[in-house]
Amino acid sequence: MTHIAVIGAGITGITTAYALARRGFAVSVFDRNRYAAMETSFANGGQLSASNAEVWTRWGTIFKGLKWMLKSDAPLLVNPRPSWHKLSWMAEFMGNIPHYERNTIETTRLAISARAHLMGFAREVGFTFDCEQRGILHVYKKQAEFDHARRVNDLLSQAGLDRREVSATEVQALEPALKTDTLGGFYTESDFTGDIHRYARALSDGCARMGVAFHYKSDVTQLCHTGTGIRLGWTEDARARQQDFDGIVVCAGVGSRAIGARLGDRINIYPVKGYSITVNLDDAASQAAAPWVSLLDDEAKIVTSRLGKGRFRIAGTAEFNGYNLDIRDDRIRPLRQWCEAFFPDVSTEHCVPWAGLRPMLPSMMPRVGPGAKPGVYYNTGHGHLGWTLSAATAEATADIIDARRMKIAA
């Protein structure tokens, strides 16, 4: 039996481990945290959103970043302090602007294909994850943003996504709890939401029952290519350990860049911080006033999801500020104020703030496939669509590894 090491127990690592285990591989998962899904997969916006598959590689993103550079509460914030990593990433980002339409269409197709896999994994293992299949509603207050959304919709349609334009009256009918005026919006009935942390934790339990070995609180100290596989060294429970594997899949989020360099590959991921608040709906009035349909405010770059009766998740913003995970009040405050403006009857007295680092490649496309050396694979760099794309890229990664196994066996 071929033995594969998976580095990272976030949503991409767990789905990859499950996809490999289903194909009969022996799998060992390594993560520095005590549990699965404790970093970027802990408290994201909760959307599984093919309708949000537009890549950011366009001039409009550059101009907004420059305009907002000195505005601490801006939806997109770039720390002006230069670093070689940041400058090289941004240069490559600008180099991908000509591929904006192609990459948006490809990402949308990948997101659509991921849905069946993600729901299928949950059915096979037998768990729930606060899933709400009520669609995702994009709302607009400015005509320029609404006009751009129409152009984006043409690309989404080319990819096979049914996202229909709705009037301001229809927006209100779709989500009666909304207490602000809009010009209209776009509604994608096939999109849905859920709790990423609950999903990843439940799937990791399913993996364990299938024989997947999990090594938590483990720091990888050695990565040595043996010619056909990988010798992995790590510390666990203050003990140094070592084992040979037939292959390795790097699913380490923003840590993938450093691991890739040790394996001879350039994975130019930059950490883009996002924030969320989980509003605890402690009273009946707040529960009644919070929306059930998932919203996306394109202008503010804010998304929402209802996580059962008692929780309302609001997430967004993008911050280019290195690897720090500081939770800044000036970045959390706009999320709370947005809630109070759009849903004034929801109490924001009890909000739980969170920040996570999205692993973004300059193309805004995930890196899926083999590295330069035999037995080395990557499934990383999913950016703001980690959960949306994870099940499809996990299946693709497992297919690639399985094809190599079959070739060697032949």
PDB file of N, CA and C in Angstrom, residues 184-258:
ATOM      1  N   GLY A 184     -30.392  46.660  -6.573  1.00  0.00           N
ATOM      2  CA  GLY A 184     -30.719  45.334  -7.076  1.00  0.00           C
ATOM      3  C   GLY A 184     -29.608  44.383  -6.714  1.00  0.00           C
ATOM      4  N   GLY A 185     -29.566  43.251  -7.393  1.00  0.00           N
ATOM      5  CA  GLY A 185     -28.535  42.278  -7.066  1.00  0.00           C
ATOM      6  C   GLY A 185     -28.486  41.132  -8.040  1.00  0.00           C
ATOM      7  N   PHE A 186     -27.739  40.104  -7.669  1.00  0.00           N
ATOM      8  CA  PHE A 186     -27.661  38.854  -8.426  1.00  0.00           C
ATOM      9  C   PHE A 186     -27.849  37.709  -7.445  1.00  0.00           C
ATOM     10  N   TYR A 187     -28.654  36.728  -7.851  1.00  0.00           N
ATOM     11  CA  TYR A 187     -28.979  35.612  -6.968  1.00  0.00           C
ATOM     12  C   TYR A 187     -28.547  34.301  -7.606  1.00  0.00           C
ATOM     13  N   THR A 188     -27.819  33.500  -6.834  1.00  0.00           N
ATOM     14  CA  THR A 188     -27.362  32.190  -7.286  1.00  0.00           C
ATOM     15  C   THR A 188     -27.993  31.137  -6.385  1.00  0.00           C
ATOM     16  N   GLU A 189     -29.034  30.500  -6.873  1.00  0.00           N
ATOM     17  CA  GLU A 189     -29.795  29.549  -6.058  1.00  0.00           C
ATOM     18  C   GLU A 189     -28.976  28.323  -5.688  1.00  0.00           C
ATOM     19  N   SER A 190     -28.021  27.931  -6.537  1.00  0.00           N
ATOM     20  CA  SER A 190     -27.273  26.689  -6.332  1.00  0.00           C
ATOM     21  C   SER A 190     -26.144  26.826  -5.318  1.00  0.00           C
ATOM     22  N   ASP A 191     -25.768  28.044  -4.945  1.00  0.00           N
ATOM     23  CA  ASP A 191     -24.739  28.234  -3.921  1.00  0.00           C
ATOM     24  C   ASP A 191     -25.329  27.991  -2.531  1.00  0.00           C
ATOM     25  N   PHE A 192     -24.453  27.741  -1.547  1.00  0.00           N
ATOM     26  CA  PHE A 192     -24.944  27.469  -0.193  1.00  0.00           C
ATOM     27  C   PHE A 192     -23.870  27.816   0.823  1.00  0.00           C
ATOM     28  N   THR A 193     -24.183  27.605   2.099  1.00  0.00           N
ATOM     29  CA  THR A 193     -23.270  27.989   3.175  1.00  0.00           C
ATOM     30  C   THR A 193     -23.201  26.890   4.230  1.00  0.00           C
ATOM     31  N   GLY A 194     -22.250  27.025   5.142  1.00  0.00           N
ATOM     32  CA  GLY A 194     -22.111  26.087   6.240  1.00  0.00           C
ATOM     33  C   GLY A 194     -20.939  26.484   7.128  1.00  0.00           C
ATOM     34  N   ASP A 195     -20.692  25.668   8.126  1.00  0.00           N
ATOM     35  CA  ASP A 195     -19.620  25.913   9.089  1.00  0.00           C
ATOM     36  C   ASP A 195     -18.394  25.101   8.665  1.00  0.00           C
ATOM     37  N   ILE A 196     -17.370  25.772   8.153  1.00  0.00           N
ATOM     38  CA  ILE A 196     -16.181  25.099   7.647  1.00  0.00           C
ATOM     39  C   ILE A 196     -15.469  24.307   8.736  1.00  0.00           C
ATOM     40  N   HIS A 197     -15.436  24.855   9.950  1.00  0.00           N
ATOM     41  CA  HIS A 197     -14.735  24.166  11.035  1.00  0.00           C
ATOM     42  C   HIS A 197     -15.445  22.867  11.409  1.00  0.00           C
ATOM     43  N   ARG A 198     -16.752  22.919  11.528  1.00  0.00           N
ATOM     44  CA  ARG A 198     -17.504  21.700  11.818  1.00  0.00           C
ATOM     45  C   ARG A 198     -17.314  20.671  10.713  1.00  0.00           C
ATOM     46  N   TYR A 199     -17.312  21.134   9.471  1.00  0.00           N
ATOM     47  CA  TYR A 199     -17.134  20.218   8.339  1.00  0.00           C
ATOM     48  C   TYR A 199     -15.771  19.533   8.409  1.00  0.00           C
ATOM     49  N   ALA A 200     -14.718  20.326   8.562  1.00  0.00           N
ATOM     50  CA  ALA A 200     -13.364  19.766   8.556  1.00  0.00           C
ATOM     51  C   ALA A 200     -13.136  18.838   9.747  1.00  0.00           C
ATOM     52  N   ARG A 201     -13.625  19.221  10.913  1.00  0.00           N
ATOM     53  CA  ARG A 201     -13.452  18.367  12.084  1.00  0.00           C
ATOM     54  C   ARG A 201     -14.185  17.034  11.912  1.00  0.00           C
ATOM     55  N   ALA A 202     -15.412  17.083  11.396  1.00  0.00           N
ATOM     56  CA  ALA A 202     -16.177  15.854  11.198  1.00  0.00           C
ATOM     57  C   ALA A 202     -15.543  14.973  10.127  1.00  0.00           C
ATOM     58  N   LEU A 203     -15.037  15.588   9.050  1.00  0.00           N
ATOM     59  CA  LEU A 203     -14.393  14.800   8.004  1.00  0.00           C
ATOM     60  C   LEU A 203     -13.089  14.198   8.508  1.00  0.00           C
ATOM     61  N   SER A 204     -12.365  14.926   9.369  1.00  0.00           N
ATOM     62  CA  SER A 204     -11.134  14.359   9.933  1.00  0.00           C
ATOM     63  C   SER A 204     -11.447  13.156  10.817  1.00  0.00           C
ATOM     64  N   ASP A 205     -12.559  13.199  11.551  1.00  0.00           N
ATOM     65  CA  ASP A 205     -12.967  12.034  12.341  1.00  0.00           C
ATOM     66  C   ASP A 205     -13.277  10.856  11.421  1.00  0.00           C
ATOM     67  N   GLY A 206     -13.926  11.133  10.297  1.00  0.00           N
ATOM     68  CA  GLY A 206     -14.197  10.078   9.332  1.00  0.00           C
ATOM     69  C   GLY A 206     -12.922   9.493   8.755  1.00  0.00           C
ATOM     70  N   CYS A 207     -11.952  10.353   8.484  1.00  0.00           N
ATOM     71  CA  CYS A 207     -10.661   9.882   7.993  1.00  0.00           C
ATOM     72  C   CYS A 207      -9.991   8.958   9.009  1.00  0.00           C
ATOM     73  N   ALA A 208     -10.037   9.351  10.280  1.00  0.00           N
ATOM     74  CA  ALA A 208      -9.418   8.538  11.335  1.00  0.00           C
ATOM     75  C   ALA A 208     -10.053   7.157  11.399  1.00  0.00           C
ATOM     76  N   ARG A 209     -11.371   7.094  11.225  1.00  0.00           N
ATOM     77  CA  ARG A 209     -12.037   5.790  11.240  1.00  0.00           C
ATOM     78  C   ARG A 209     -11.636   4.936  10.039  1.00  0.00           C
ATOM     79  N   MET A 210     -11.189   5.578   8.964  1.00  0.00           N
ATOM     80  CA  MET A 210     -10.721   4.854   7.778  1.00  0.00           C
ATOM     81  C   MET A 210      -9.258   4.444   7.892  1.00  0.00           C
ATOM     82  N   GLY A 211      -8.589   4.825   8.991  1.00  0.00           N
ATOM     83  CA  GLY A 211      -7.205   4.441   9.199  1.00  0.00           C
ATOM     84  C   GLY A 211      -6.186   5.521   8.949  1.00  0.00           C
ATOM     85  N   VAL A 212      -6.643   6.746   8.629  1.00  0.00           N
ATOM     86  CA  VAL A 212      -5.699   7.855   8.439  1.00  0.00           C
ATOM     87  C   VAL A 212      -5.061   8.183   9.787  1.00  0.00           C
ATOM     88  N   ALA A 213      -3.735   8.324   9.797  1.00  0.00           N
ATOM     89  CA  ALA A 213      -3.003   8.671  11.026  1.00  0.00           C
ATOM     90  C   ALA A 213      -2.838  10.184  11.091  1.00  0.00           C
ATOM     91  N   PHE A 214      -3.183  10.764  12.240  1.00  0.00           N
ATOM     92  CA  PHE A 214      -3.044  12.200  12.425  1.00  0.00           C
ATOM     93  C   PHE A 214      -1.949  12.480  13.443  1.00  0.00           C
ATOM     94  N   HIS A 215      -1.030  13.367  13.064  1.00  0.00           N
ATOM     95  CA  HIS A 215       0.061  13.772  13.942  1.00  0.00           C
ATOM     96  C   HIS A 215      -0.115  15.269  14.214  1.00  0.00           C
ATOM     97  N   TYR A 216      -0.832  15.574  15.305  1.00  0.00           N
ATOM     98  CA  TYR A 216      -1.067  16.965  15.687  1.00  0.00           C
ATOM     99  C   TYR A 216       0.067  17.461  16.590  1.00  0.00           C
ATOM    100  N   LYS A 217       0.115  18.767  16.755  1.00  0.00           N
ATOM    101  CA  LYS A 217       1.178  19.423  17.534  1.00  0.00           C
ATOM    102  C   LYS A 217       2.551  18.937  17.061  1.00  0.00           C
ATOM    103  N   SER A 218       2.679  18.824  15.737  1.00  0.00           N
ATOM    104  CA  SER A 218       3.911  18.292  15.143  1.00  0.00           C
ATOM    105  C   SER A 218       4.565  19.340  14.262  1.00  0.00           C
ATOM    106  N   ASP A 219       5.844  19.549  14.477  1.00  0.00           N
ATOM    107  CA  ASP A 219       6.626  20.460  13.645  1.00  0.00           C
ATOM    108  C   ASP A 219       7.519  19.647  12.727  1.00  0.00           C
ATOM    109  N   VAL A 220       7.384  19.872  11.424  1.00  0.00           N
ATOM    110  CA  VAL A 220       8.216  19.178  10.443  1.00  0.00           C
ATOM    111  C   VAL A 220       9.616  19.777  10.474  1.00  0.00           C
ATOM    112  N   THR A 221      10.596  18.948  10.731  1.00  0.00           N
ATOM    113  CA  THR A 221      11.977  19.407  10.873  1.00  0.00           C
ATOM    114  C   THR A 221      12.871  18.966   9.727  1.00  0.00           C
ATOM    115  N   GLN A 222      12.443  17.936   8.981  1.00  0.00           N
ATOM    116  CA  GLN A 222      13.286  17.393   7.916  1.00  0.00           C
ATOM    117  C   GLN A 222      12.422  17.004   6.721  1.00  0.00           C
ATOM    118  N   LEU A 223      12.870  17.396   5.543  1.00  0.00           N
ATOM    119  CA  LEU A 223      12.254  16.981   4.291  1.00  0.00           C
ATOM    120  C   LEU A 223      13.377  16.595   3.350  1.00  0.00           C
ATOM    121  N   CYS A 224      13.594  15.309   3.197  1.00  0.00           N
ATOM    122  CA  CYS A 224      14.710  14.823   2.385  1.00  0.00           C
ATOM    123  C   CYS A 224      14.183  13.941   1.265  1.00  0.00           C
ATOM    124  N   HIS A 225      14.444  14.329   0.039  1.00  0.00           N
ATOM    125  CA  HIS A 225      14.005  13.505  -1.083  1.00  0.00           C
ATOM    126  C   HIS A 225      14.945  12.313  -1.246  1.00  0.00           C
ATOM    127  N   THR A 226      14.354  11.124  -1.305  1.00  0.00           N
ATOM    128  CA  THR A 226      15.168   9.887  -1.355  1.00  0.00           C
ATOM    129  C   THR A 226      15.398   9.385  -2.759  1.00  0.00           C
ATOM    130  N   GLY A 227      14.888  10.090  -3.747  1.00  0.00           N
ATOM    131  CA  GLY A 227      14.992   9.634  -5.130  1.00  0.00           C
ATOM    132  C   GLY A 227      13.660   9.182  -5.676  1.00  0.00           C
ATOM    133  N   THR A 228      12.900   8.464  -4.855  1.00  0.00           N
ATOM    134  CA  THR A 228      11.563   8.016  -5.257  1.00  0.00           C
ATOM    135  C   THR A 228      10.483   8.484  -4.285  1.00  0.00           C
ATOM    136  N   GLY A 229      10.883   8.949  -3.126  1.00  0.00           N
ATOM    137  CA  GLY A 229       9.920   9.372  -2.124  1.00  0.00           C
ATOM    138  C   GLY A 229      10.509  10.423  -1.204  1.00  0.00           C
ATOM    139  N   ILE A 230       9.946  10.523  -0.001  1.00  0.00           N
ATOM    140  CA  ILE A 230      10.312  11.569   0.948  1.00  0.00           C
ATOM    141  C   ILE A 230      10.620  10.963   2.310  1.00  0.00           C
ATOM    142  N   ARG A 231      11.738  11.386   2.897  1.00  0.00           N
ATOM    143  CA  ARG A 231      12.023  11.077   4.297  1.00  0.00           C
ATOM    144  C   ARG A 231      11.612  12.294   5.123  1.00  0.00           C
ATOM    145  N   LEU A 232      10.641  12.078   5.975  1.00  0.00           N
ATOM    146  CA  LEU A 232      10.068  13.164   6.757  1.00  0.00           C
ATOM    147  C   LEU A 232      10.490  13.028   8.209  1.00  0.00           C
ATOM    148  N   GLY A 233      11.042  14.110   8.752  1.00  0.00           N
ATOM    149  CA  GLY A 233      11.363  14.155  10.166  1.00  0.00           C
ATOM    150  C   GLY A 233      10.489  15.174  10.858  1.00  0.00           C
ATOM    151  N   TRP A 234      10.039  14.850  12.088  1.00  0.00           N
ATOM    152  CA  TRP A 234       9.192  15.778  12.806  1.00  0.00           C
ATOM    153  C   TRP A 234       9.328  15.568  14.310  1.00  0.00           C
ATOM    154  N   THR A 235       8.926  16.583  15.048  1.00  0.00           N
ATOM    155  CA  THR A 235       8.881  16.452  16.505  1.00  0.00           C
ATOM    156  C   THR A 235       7.428  16.361  16.937  1.00  0.00           C
ATOM    157  N   GLU A 236       7.159  15.434  17.836  1.00  0.00           N
ATOM    158  CA  GLU A 236       5.815  15.208  18.348  1.00  0.00           C
ATOM    159  C   GLU A 236       5.929  14.780  19.803  1.00  0.00           C
ATOM    160  N   ASP A 237       5.219  15.496  20.670  1.00  0.00           N
ATOM    161  CA  ASP A 237       5.313  15.227  22.106  1.00  0.00           C
ATOM    162  C   ASP A 237       6.767  15.296  22.587  1.00  0.00           C
ATOM    163  N   ALA A 238       7.478  16.310  22.077  1.00  0.00           N
ATOM    164  CA  ALA A 238       8.872  16.571  22.464  1.00  0.00           C
ATOM    165  C   ALA A 238       9.828  15.449  22.044  1.00  0.00           C
ATOM    166  N   ARG A 239       9.393  14.586  21.136  1.00  0.00           N
ATOM    167  CA  ARG A 239      10.263  13.506  20.656  1.00  0.00           C
ATOM    168  C   ARG A 239      10.513  13.679  19.163  1.00  0.00           C
ATOM    169  N   ALA A 240      11.746  13.434  18.751  1.00  0.00           N
ATOM    170  CA  ALA A 240      12.096  13.474  17.327  1.00  0.00           C
ATOM    171  C   ALA A 240      11.719  12.147  16.686  1.00  0.00           C
ATOM    172  N   ARG A 241      11.024  12.245  15.539  1.00  0.00           N
ATOM    173  CA  ARG A 241      10.598  11.040  14.836  1.00  0.00           C
ATOM    174  C   ARG A 241      10.943  11.179  13.360  1.00  0.00           C
ATOM    175  N   GLN A 242      10.989  10.030  12.669  1.00  0.00           N
ATOM    176  CA  GLN A 242      11.362  10.029  11.249  1.00  0.00           C
ATOM    177  C   GLN A 242      10.679   8.854  10.561  1.00  0.00           C
ATOM    178  N   GLN A 243      10.280   9.079   9.309  1.00  0.00           N
ATOM    179  CA  GLN A 243       9.636   8.002   8.549  1.00  0.00           C
ATOM    180  C   GLN A 243       9.757   8.286   7.062  1.00  0.00           C
ATOM    181  N   ASP A 244       9.866   7.234   6.272  1.00  0.00           N
ATOM    182  CA  ASP A 244       9.902   7.356   4.815  1.00  0.00           C
ATOM    183  C   ASP A 244       8.485   7.206   4.252  1.00  0.00           C
ATOM    184  N   PHE A 245       8.167   8.053   3.262  1.00  0.00           N
ATOM    185  CA  PHE A 245       6.861   8.013   2.602  1.00  0.00           C
ATOM    186  C   PHE A 245       7.060   7.909   1.096  1.00  0.00           C
ATOM    187  N   ASP A 246       6.070   7.319   0.432  1.00  0.00           N
ATOM    188  CA  ASP A 246       6.138   7.198  -1.029  1.00  0.00           C
ATOM    189  C   ASP A 246       5.855   8.527  -1.710  1.00  0.00           C
ATOM    190  N   GLY A 247       5.177   9.412  -1.020  1.00  0.00           N
ATOM    191  CA  GLY A 247       4.870  10.719  -1.586  1.00  0.00           C
ATOM    192  C   GLY A 247       4.442  11.684  -0.512  1.00  0.00           C
ATOM    193  N   ILE A 248       4.387  12.952  -0.872  1.00  0.00           N
ATOM    194  CA  ILE A 248       3.979  14.007   0.055  1.00  0.00           C
ATOM    195  C   ILE A 248       3.092  14.985  -0.698  1.00  0.00           C
ATOM    196  N   VAL A 249       2.009  15.438  -0.034  1.00  0.00           N
ATOM    197  CA  VAL A 249       1.146  16.483  -0.585  1.00  0.00           C
ATOM    198  C   VAL A 249       1.217  17.675   0.349  1.00  0.00           C
ATOM    199  N   VAL A 250       1.622  18.809  -0.182  1.00  0.00           N
ATOM    200  CA  VAL A 250       1.744  20.032   0.607  1.00  0.00           C
ATOM    201  C   VAL A 250       0.425  20.786   0.537  1.00  0.00           C
ATOM    202  N   CYS A 251      -0.262  20.839   1.672  1.00  0.00           N
ATOM    203  CA  CYS A 251      -1.549  21.542   1.811  1.00  0.00           C
ATOM    204  C   CYS A 251      -1.447  22.501   2.994  1.00  0.00           C
ATOM    205  N   ALA A 252      -0.331  23.190   3.094  1.00  0.00           N
ATOM    206  CA  ALA A 252       0.011  23.921   4.314  1.00  0.00           C
ATOM    207  C   ALA A 252      -0.373  25.392   4.289  1.00  0.00           C
ATOM    208  N   GLY A 253      -1.302  25.787   3.437  1.00  0.00           N
ATOM    209  CA  GLY A 253      -1.736  27.180   3.423  1.00  0.00           C
ATOM    210  C   GLY A 253      -0.585  28.135   3.183  1.00  0.00           C
ATOM    211  N   VAL A 254      -0.495  29.191   4.001  1.00  0.00           N
ATOM    212  CA  VAL A 254       0.549  30.189   3.800  1.00  0.00           C
ATOM    213  C   VAL A 254       1.936  29.635   4.124  1.00  0.00           C
ATOM    214  N   GLY A 255       2.004  28.469   4.780  1.00  0.00           N
ATOM    215  CA  GLY A 255       3.292  27.822   5.029  1.00  0.00           C
ATOM    216  C   GLY A 255       3.813  27.037   3.841  1.00  0.00           C
ATOM    217  N   SER A 256       3.029  26.930   2.786  1.00  0.00           N
ATOM    218  CA  SER A 256       3.420  26.123   1.628  1.00  0.00           C
ATOM    219  C   SER A 256       4.619  26.699   0.889  1.00  0.00           C
ATOM    220  N   ARG A 257       4.757  28.006   0.934  1.00  0.00           N
ATOM    221  CA  ARG A 257       5.880  28.641   0.221  1.00  0.00           C
ATOM    222  C   ARG A 257       7.213  28.158   0.788  1.00  0.00           C
ATOM    223  N   ALA A 258       7.351  28.167   2.117  1.00  0.00           N
ATOM    224  CA  ALA A 258       8.603  27.748   2.744  1.00  0.00           C
ATOM    225  C   ALA A 258       8.850  26.254   2.551  1.00  0.00           C
TER     226      ALA A 258
END
